[in-house]
Coordinates of C-alpha atoms in Angstrom, one line a residue:
X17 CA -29.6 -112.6 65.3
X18 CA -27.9 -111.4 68.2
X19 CA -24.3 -113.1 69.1
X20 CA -24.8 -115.3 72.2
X21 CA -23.5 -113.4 75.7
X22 CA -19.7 -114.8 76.5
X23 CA -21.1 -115.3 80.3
X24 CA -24.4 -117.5 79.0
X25 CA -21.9 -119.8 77.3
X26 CA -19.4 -119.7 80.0
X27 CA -21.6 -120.8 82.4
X28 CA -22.9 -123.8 80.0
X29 CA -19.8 -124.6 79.2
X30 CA -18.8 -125.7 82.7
X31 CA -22.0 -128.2 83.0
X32 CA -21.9 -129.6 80.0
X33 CA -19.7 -133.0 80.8
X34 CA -22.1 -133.3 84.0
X35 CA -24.6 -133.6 81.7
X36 CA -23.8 -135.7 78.8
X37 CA -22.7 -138.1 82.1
X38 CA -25.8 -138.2 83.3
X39 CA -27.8 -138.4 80.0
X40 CA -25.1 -141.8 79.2
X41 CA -25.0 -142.8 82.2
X42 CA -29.5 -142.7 82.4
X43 CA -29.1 -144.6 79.0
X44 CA -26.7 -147.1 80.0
X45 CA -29.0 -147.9 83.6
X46 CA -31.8 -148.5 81.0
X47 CA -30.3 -150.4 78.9
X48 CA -28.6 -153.0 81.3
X49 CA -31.6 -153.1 83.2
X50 CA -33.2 -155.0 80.7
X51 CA -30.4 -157.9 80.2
X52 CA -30.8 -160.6 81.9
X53 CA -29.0 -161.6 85.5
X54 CA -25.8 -161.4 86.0
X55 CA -25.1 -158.6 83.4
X56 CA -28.3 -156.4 85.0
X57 CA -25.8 -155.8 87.7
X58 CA -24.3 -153.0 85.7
X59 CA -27.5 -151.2 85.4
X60 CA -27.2 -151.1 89.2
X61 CA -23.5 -149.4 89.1
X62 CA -24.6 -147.3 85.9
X63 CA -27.8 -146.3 88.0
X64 CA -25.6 -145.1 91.3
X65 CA -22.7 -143.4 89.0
X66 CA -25.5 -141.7 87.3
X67 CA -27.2 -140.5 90.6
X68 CA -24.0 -139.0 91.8
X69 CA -23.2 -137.1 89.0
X70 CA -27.3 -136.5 88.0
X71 CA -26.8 -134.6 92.1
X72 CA -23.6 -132.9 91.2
X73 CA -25.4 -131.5 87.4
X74 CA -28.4 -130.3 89.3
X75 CA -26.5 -128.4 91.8
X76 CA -24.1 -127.2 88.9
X77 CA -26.5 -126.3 86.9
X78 CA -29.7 -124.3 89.7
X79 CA -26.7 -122.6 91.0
X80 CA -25.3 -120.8 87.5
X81 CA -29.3 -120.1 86.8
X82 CA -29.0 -121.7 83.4
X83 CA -31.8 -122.2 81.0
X84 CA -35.4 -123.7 82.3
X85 CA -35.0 -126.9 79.6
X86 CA -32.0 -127.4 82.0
X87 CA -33.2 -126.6 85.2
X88 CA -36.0 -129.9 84.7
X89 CA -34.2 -132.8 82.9
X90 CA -31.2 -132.9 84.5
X91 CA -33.0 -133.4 87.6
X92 CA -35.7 -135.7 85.9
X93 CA -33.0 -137.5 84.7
X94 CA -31.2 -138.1 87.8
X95 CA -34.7 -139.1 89.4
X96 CA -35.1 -141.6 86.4
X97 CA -31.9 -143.3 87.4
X98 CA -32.7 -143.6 90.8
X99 CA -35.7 -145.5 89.2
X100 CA -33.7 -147.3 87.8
X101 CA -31.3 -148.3 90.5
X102 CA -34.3 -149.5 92.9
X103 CA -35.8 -151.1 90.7
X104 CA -32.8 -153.4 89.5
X105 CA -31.5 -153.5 93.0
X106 CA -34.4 -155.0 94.2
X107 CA -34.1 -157.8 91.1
X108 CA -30.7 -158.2 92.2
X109 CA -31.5 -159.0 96.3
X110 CA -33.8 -161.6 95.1
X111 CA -31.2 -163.1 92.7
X112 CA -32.1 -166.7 92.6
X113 CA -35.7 -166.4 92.6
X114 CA -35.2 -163.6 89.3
X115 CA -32.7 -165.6 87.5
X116 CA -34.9 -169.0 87.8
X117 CA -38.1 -166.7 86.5
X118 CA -35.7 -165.5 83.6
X119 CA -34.4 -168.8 82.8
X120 CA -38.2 -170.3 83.1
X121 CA -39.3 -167.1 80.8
X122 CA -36.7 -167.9 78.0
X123 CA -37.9 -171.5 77.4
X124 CA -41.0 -171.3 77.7
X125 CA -43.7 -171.6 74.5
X126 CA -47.3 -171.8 75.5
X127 CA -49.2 -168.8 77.7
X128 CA -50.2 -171.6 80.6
X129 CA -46.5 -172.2 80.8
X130 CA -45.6 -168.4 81.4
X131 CA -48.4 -168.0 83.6
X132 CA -46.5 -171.0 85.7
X133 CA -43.3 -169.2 85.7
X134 CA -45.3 -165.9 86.9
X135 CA -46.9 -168.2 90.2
X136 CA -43.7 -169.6 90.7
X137 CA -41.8 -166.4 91.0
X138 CA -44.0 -164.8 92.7
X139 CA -44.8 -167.9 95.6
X140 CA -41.0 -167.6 95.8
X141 CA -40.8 -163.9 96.5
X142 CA -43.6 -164.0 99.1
X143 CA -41.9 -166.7 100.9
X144 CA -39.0 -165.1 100.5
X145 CA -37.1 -167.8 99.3
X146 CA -33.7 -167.4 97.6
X147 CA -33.1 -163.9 99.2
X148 CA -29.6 -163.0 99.2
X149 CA -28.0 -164.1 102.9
X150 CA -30.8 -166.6 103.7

């Protein structure tokens, strides 16, 4: 087996923390995401720390031409945290109509009673009632 080329590794070896940040900080916005209100606002900071470095490791790593593995997750990675991020965001601006439909959700037994909570939220969001600022 040939020894791996000093430059190859060089060049890895200056992407690598860019990397394992994004690859946390994907795993943390998933994670959080799924807690319930107030704590899902972290997934929102996890999701916009792991944008901004997810931009920084693609650049970092299409500029020092590293392997093609590379070249597609970090950037699918970043683009999955973005996900992320919009997606919780958009939980978060409609904060009182989310955290009624979570509370409703976590006490409720029968399917006609989480099919209520469903109408409720969503009659809520249409009207946009409970919309951060109004």
């Amino acid at each position: 087996m040939p020894a791996p080329d000093e430059d190859a590794v060089a060049r890895l070896a200056a992407v690598t923390g860019w990397v394992r940040a994004v690859v946390l900080l994907v795993l943390l916005a998933y994670l959080t995401s799924s807690l319930v209100l107030p704590w899902k606002i972290a997934s929102v900071a996890f999701g916009w720390a792991g944008v901004l470095c997810g931009v920084v490791a693609s650049v970092k790593v299409l500029r020092r031409k590293l392997p093609g593995v590379l070249r597609v997750t970090v950037p699918l990675a970043t683009l999955a945290c973005l996900l992320f991020t919009v997606s919780t965001s958009t939980q978060v601006l409609f904060y009182q109509p989310t955290s009624d439909y979570e509370q409703c959700m976590a006490t409720t037994v029968t399917d006609r009673s989480q099919a209520q909570c469903k109408h409720d939220y969503e009659q809520k969001l249409s009207t946009l009632q409970g919309v951060i600022g109004t």
